[in-house]
Coordinates of C-alpha atoms and ligand atoms in Angstrom, one line a residue:
X23 CA 84.5 137.4 152.8
X24 CA 86.9 135.0 151.1
X25 CA 85.3 131.8 150.0
X26 CA 87.3 128.8 148.7
X27 CA 85.3 126.6 146.3
X28 CA 86.9 123.2 145.5
X29 CA 85.5 122.0 142.1
X30 CA 86.1 118.6 140.7
X31 CA 86.2 117.6 137.0
X32 CA 83.8 114.7 136.4
X33 CA 82.2 112.9 133.4
X34 CA 79.0 114.7 132.3
X35 CA 76.1 113.0 134.1
X36 CA 74.2 112.9 130.8
X37 CA 77.0 110.7 129.2
X38 CA 76.6 107.0 128.9
X39 CA 79.5 105.5 130.9
X40 CA 81.2 102.3 129.8
X41 CA 83.5 100.3 132.2
X42 CA 86.9 99.3 130.8
X43 CA 87.1 95.6 130.2
X44 CA 89.9 95.2 132.8
X45 CA 87.7 96.8 135.5
X46 CA 90.3 99.5 136.3
X47 CA 88.0 102.5 135.5
X48 CA 85.7 104.0 132.9
X49 CA 86.4 104.5 129.3
X50 CA 87.2 108.2 129.0
X51 CA 87.6 108.5 125.2
X52 CA 84.9 110.8 123.7
X53 CA 83.4 111.4 127.2
X54 CA 82.5 115.0 127.9
X55 CA 83.8 116.3 131.2
X56 CA 82.1 119.0 133.3
X57 CA 82.2 120.7 136.7
X58 CA 80.7 118.3 139.2
X59 CA 77.1 119.5 139.5
X60 CA 77.2 119.9 143.3
X61 CA 80.4 121.9 143.0
X62 CA 78.6 124.2 140.5
X63 CA 75.8 124.7 143.1
X64 CA 78.5 125.5 145.7
X65 CA 80.1 128.0 143.3
X66 CA 76.7 129.6 142.5
X67 CA 75.9 130.1 146.2
X68 CA 79.4 131.6 146.9
X69 CA 78.9 134.1 144.0
X70 CA 75.5 135.0 145.4
X71 CA 77.0 135.6 148.9
X72 CA 79.8 137.8 147.3
X73 CA 77.2 139.7 145.3
X74 CA 74.9 140.3 148.3
X75 CA 77.8 141.6 150.3
X76 CA 79.1 143.8 147.4
X77 CA 82.7 142.7 148.2
X78 CA 84.8 139.6 148.8
X79 CA 86.7 137.0 146.8
X80 CA 85.7 133.6 145.4
X81 CA 88.7 131.3 144.8
X82 CA 88.4 128.1 142.9
X83 CA 90.5 125.0 143.6
X84 CA 90.8 121.9 141.5
X85 CA 93.1 118.9 142.1
X86 CA 93.8 116.8 139.1
X87 CA 95.4 116.8 135.6
X88 CA 96.1 119.8 133.5
X89 CA 92.8 119.2 131.7
X90 CA 91.0 120.6 134.9
X91 CA 91.9 124.0 133.5
X92 CA 88.8 123.7 131.3
X93 CA 86.5 123.4 134.3
X94 CA 88.3 126.1 136.2
X95 CA 88.0 128.5 133.2
X96 CA 84.2 127.8 133.2
X97 CA 84.0 128.6 136.9
X98 CA 86.0 131.8 136.3
X99 CA 83.5 132.6 133.5
X100 CA 80.6 132.1 135.9
X101 CA 82.2 134.8 138.1
X102 CA 84.9 133.4 140.4
X103 CA 87.8 135.7 140.9
X104 CA 90.8 133.4 140.5
X105 CA 91.7 129.7 140.4
X106 CA 94.3 127.3 141.7
X107 CA 95.0 124.0 140.0
X108 CA 97.0 121.5 142.1
X109 CA 98.4 119.3 139.4
X110 CA 98.6 115.6 139.8
X111 CA 98.3 112.8 137.3
X112 CA 97.1 109.9 139.4
X113 CA 93.7 109.5 141.1
X114 CA 93.4 111.1 144.6
X115 CA 91.0 109.8 147.1
X116 CA 88.9 112.1 149.3
X117 CA 91.4 111.8 152.2
X118 CA 94.3 113.1 150.1
X119 CA 92.1 115.7 148.4
X120 CA 91.1 117.0 151.9
X121 CA 94.8 117.1 152.9
X122 CA 95.6 119.2 149.9
X123 CA 92.6 121.5 150.6
X124 CA 93.8 121.8 154.3
X125 CA 97.2 123.0 153.0
X126 CA 95.5 125.6 150.8
X127 CA 93.3 126.8 153.6
X128 CA 96.5 127.4 155.7
X129 CA 97.8 129.5 152.8
X130 CA 94.7 131.3 151.8
X131 CA 92.9 131.7 155.1
X132 CA 89.3 131.7 153.7
X133 CA 86.3 132.5 155.9
X134 CA 84.4 129.7 154.3
X135 CA 85.1 126.5 152.3
X136 CA 82.1 125.7 150.1
X137 CA 82.3 122.2 148.6
X138 CA 79.8 120.0 146.8
X139 CA 78.2 117.4 149.0
X140 CA 79.6 114.7 146.7
X141 CA 81.4 114.2 143.5
X142 CA 79.2 112.2 141.1
X143 CA 82.0 110.1 139.7
X144 CA 82.9 108.2 142.8
X145 CA 79.9 109.2 145.0
X146 CA 82.3 109.3 148.0
X147 CA 80.6 112.2 150.0
X148 CA 83.7 112.4 152.3
X149 CA 85.9 115.4 151.4
X150 CA 84.0 118.2 153.2
X151 CA 83.7 116.1 156.3
X152 CA 87.3 115.0 156.3
X153 CA 88.5 118.6 155.7
X154 CA 86.3 119.9 158.6
X155 CA 87.9 117.2 160.9
X156 CA 91.4 118.0 159.8
X157 CA 91.0 121.8 160.3
X158 CA 88.8 121.3 163.4
X159 CA 86.3 123.6 161.8
X160 CA 82.5 123.5 162.2
X161 CA 80.6 122.1 159.2
X162 CA 77.1 121.9 157.8
X163 CA 76.7 119.3 155.1
X164 CA 73.8 118.9 152.6
X165 CA 72.9 122.6 152.7
X166 CA 69.6 123.7 151.1
X167 CA 69.7 127.2 152.4
X168 CA 72.6 129.4 153.6
X169 CA 72.2 132.7 155.4
X170 CA 75.3 134.7 156.4
X171 CA 75.0 136.7 159.6
X172 CA 74.8 140.5 159.4
X173 CA 78.2 140.6 161.2
X174 CA 79.6 138.3 158.4
X175 CA 81.1 136.2 161.2
X176 CA 78.5 133.5 161.5
X177 CA 76.2 131.4 159.2
X178 CA 72.9 129.7 159.5
X179 CA 72.4 126.6 157.3
X180 CA 69.3 124.6 156.6
X181 CA 70.3 121.0 155.9
X182 CA 68.4 118.3 154.1
X183 CA 68.2 115.3 156.4
X184 CA 66.2 112.1 156.4
X185 CA 62.6 113.0 157.0
X186 CA 62.9 116.8 157.0
X187 CA 65.1 119.9 157.4
X188 CA 67.5 120.7 160.1
X189 CA 68.8 124.3 160.8
X190 CA 72.2 124.7 162.3
X191 CA 74.4 127.8 163.0
X192 CA 78.1 128.3 163.6
X193 CA 80.8 130.9 163.7
X194 CA 83.0 131.3 160.8
X195 CA 85.5 130.0 159.5
X196 CA 83.7 126.8 158.6
X197 CA 82.8 124.3 156.0
X198 CA 79.5 124.0 154.0
X199 CA 78.7 121.3 151.4
X200 CA 75.8 122.0 149.0
X201 CA 72.8 119.8 148.3
X202 CA 70.8 119.8 145.1
X203 CA 68.0 122.2 146.0
X204 CA 70.2 125.0 147.3
X205 CA 70.0 127.0 144.0
X206 CA 70.0 126.9 140.2
X207 CA 73.5 127.6 138.9
X208 CA 73.9 130.4 136.3
X209 CA 75.3 129.9 132.9
X210 CA 78.6 131.6 132.0
X211 CA 77.7 134.8 130.0
X212 CA 79.7 135.8 126.9
X213 CA 81.3 138.8 128.7
X214 CA 82.1 136.4 131.6
X215 CA 83.9 134.0 129.2
X216 CA 85.9 136.9 127.8
X217 CA 86.8 138.2 131.3
X218 CA 87.8 134.7 132.5
X219 CA 90.6 134.5 130.0
X220 CA 92.4 137.3 131.9
X221 CA 91.8 135.9 135.4
X222 CA 94.6 134.3 137.3
X223 CA 94.8 130.5 137.1
X224 CA 97.8 129.4 139.2
X225 CA 99.2 125.9 138.8
X226 CA 100.9 124.2 141.8
X227 CA 102.5 120.8 141.5
X228 CA 101.1 118.3 144.1
X229 CA 104.7 117.8 145.4
X230 CA 104.8 121.4 146.4
X231 CA 101.9 121.0 148.8
X232 CA 103.8 118.2 150.6
X233 CA 100.8 115.9 150.3
X234 CA 101.6 112.3 149.2
X235 CA 100.1 111.1 145.9
X236 CA 99.6 107.6 147.3
X237 CA 95.9 107.1 147.8
X238 CA 94.8 106.0 151.3
X239 CA 92.0 103.9 149.8
X240 CA 92.7 102.0 146.6
X241 CA 90.0 101.3 144.0
X242 CA 90.2 97.5 143.5
X243 CA 87.7 97.0 140.7
X244 CA 84.8 98.6 138.9
X245 CA 81.9 96.6 137.5
X246 CA 78.9 97.7 135.5
X247 CA 75.5 96.9 136.9
X248 CA 73.9 93.7 135.5
X249 CA 72.0 94.2 132.3
X250 CA 68.3 94.8 132.9
X251 CA 66.0 91.9 131.8
X252 CA 63.3 92.8 129.3
X253 CA 59.8 93.4 130.7
X254 CA 56.8 91.0 130.2
X255 CA 53.1 91.8 129.7
X256 CA 50.5 89.9 131.8
X257 CA 46.9 89.4 130.9
X258 CA 45.2 89.6 134.3
X259 CA 45.8 91.0 137.8
X260 CA 45.8 87.4 139.2
X261 CA 48.6 86.5 136.8
X262 CA 50.6 89.5 138.1
X263 CA 50.0 88.6 141.7
X264 CA 51.1 85.1 141.0
X265 CA 54.3 86.2 139.4
X266 CA 55.1 88.7 142.2
X267 CA 54.6 85.7 144.5
X268 CA 56.5 83.0 142.7
X269 CA 59.2 84.7 140.6
X270 CA 59.8 88.1 142.2
X271 CA 59.1 86.7 145.7
X272 CA 57.9 90.2 146.7
X273 CA 54.7 89.0 148.3
Ligands
AMP17 P1 83.7 113.6 147.3 O1 84.0 113.5 148.8 O2 84.7 112.9 146.5 O3 82.3 113.0 147.0 O4 83.7 115.1 146.9 C1 83.0 116.1 147.6 C2 83.4 117.5 147.2 O5 84.8 117.6 147.5 C3 83.3 117.8 145.7 O6 82.0 118.2 145.4 C4 84.4 118.9 145.6 O7 83.8 120.1 146.1 C5 85.5 118.5 146.6 N1 86.5 117.6 145.9 C6 86.7 116.3 145.9 N2 87.7 115.9 145.1 C7 88.2 117.1 144.5 C8 89.2 117.4 143.6 N3 90.0 116.4 143.1 N4 89.4 118.7 143.2 C9 88.6 119.6 143.7 N5 87.6 119.4 144.6 C10 87.4 118.2 145.0

């Protein structure tokens, strides 16, 4: 099976993010960037599928600046076979990212595209769904369990939905997006890191894909959340109840 895994470079979720004073984005100086955690989970699951089958190919894709090479090399060190970097300087919204991925699907003909359910920078949660619509492929989002059929032509996916779990099945090719509880991603081993240096990382300028760099949705402004007010200690339960009533207006 050939699995295409789109991975996005995002700020480390452990990093304290500061918004630029002009509201055009976040301050990126001294910010560590990593593979989007949900993409890492999608990659881990794809590697497990390949290992269980004893054959196949896991191909990484990232769309962004040259700096995305770093995350692609990490993914190769985890065990992916090769990587494609679609190079663009400006921000791409999920619709444009999905258009680029649709072009790559046409070239690569994967059996499965395994994405993260969302990128933790913009929290869009759109790319997998848009890609499925563009390709007219079946999709299972928010996957917490993935079982490939014995014939390798179908898949059964357990999805995390409000209030429980839903199990769906479809014939491949198709789209899956990973949820948090699907697996625990591995760390890249030292031999993996050494091997990754020799693996193919192909760069393709965005213009070559024929997809416009003009975002369909423009980010107008980013604002930090209001500063949290300090807490207050109360002496009695009655005082707390009164405050909940008069100030918080919760009761
Ligand atoms: P989003 O719809 O932006 O929340 O992203 C959902 C998923 O789409 C991510 O977890 C990635 O798998 C994929 N994706 C989105 N943007 C990119 C990008 N620029 N490069 C590679 N993959 C992406």
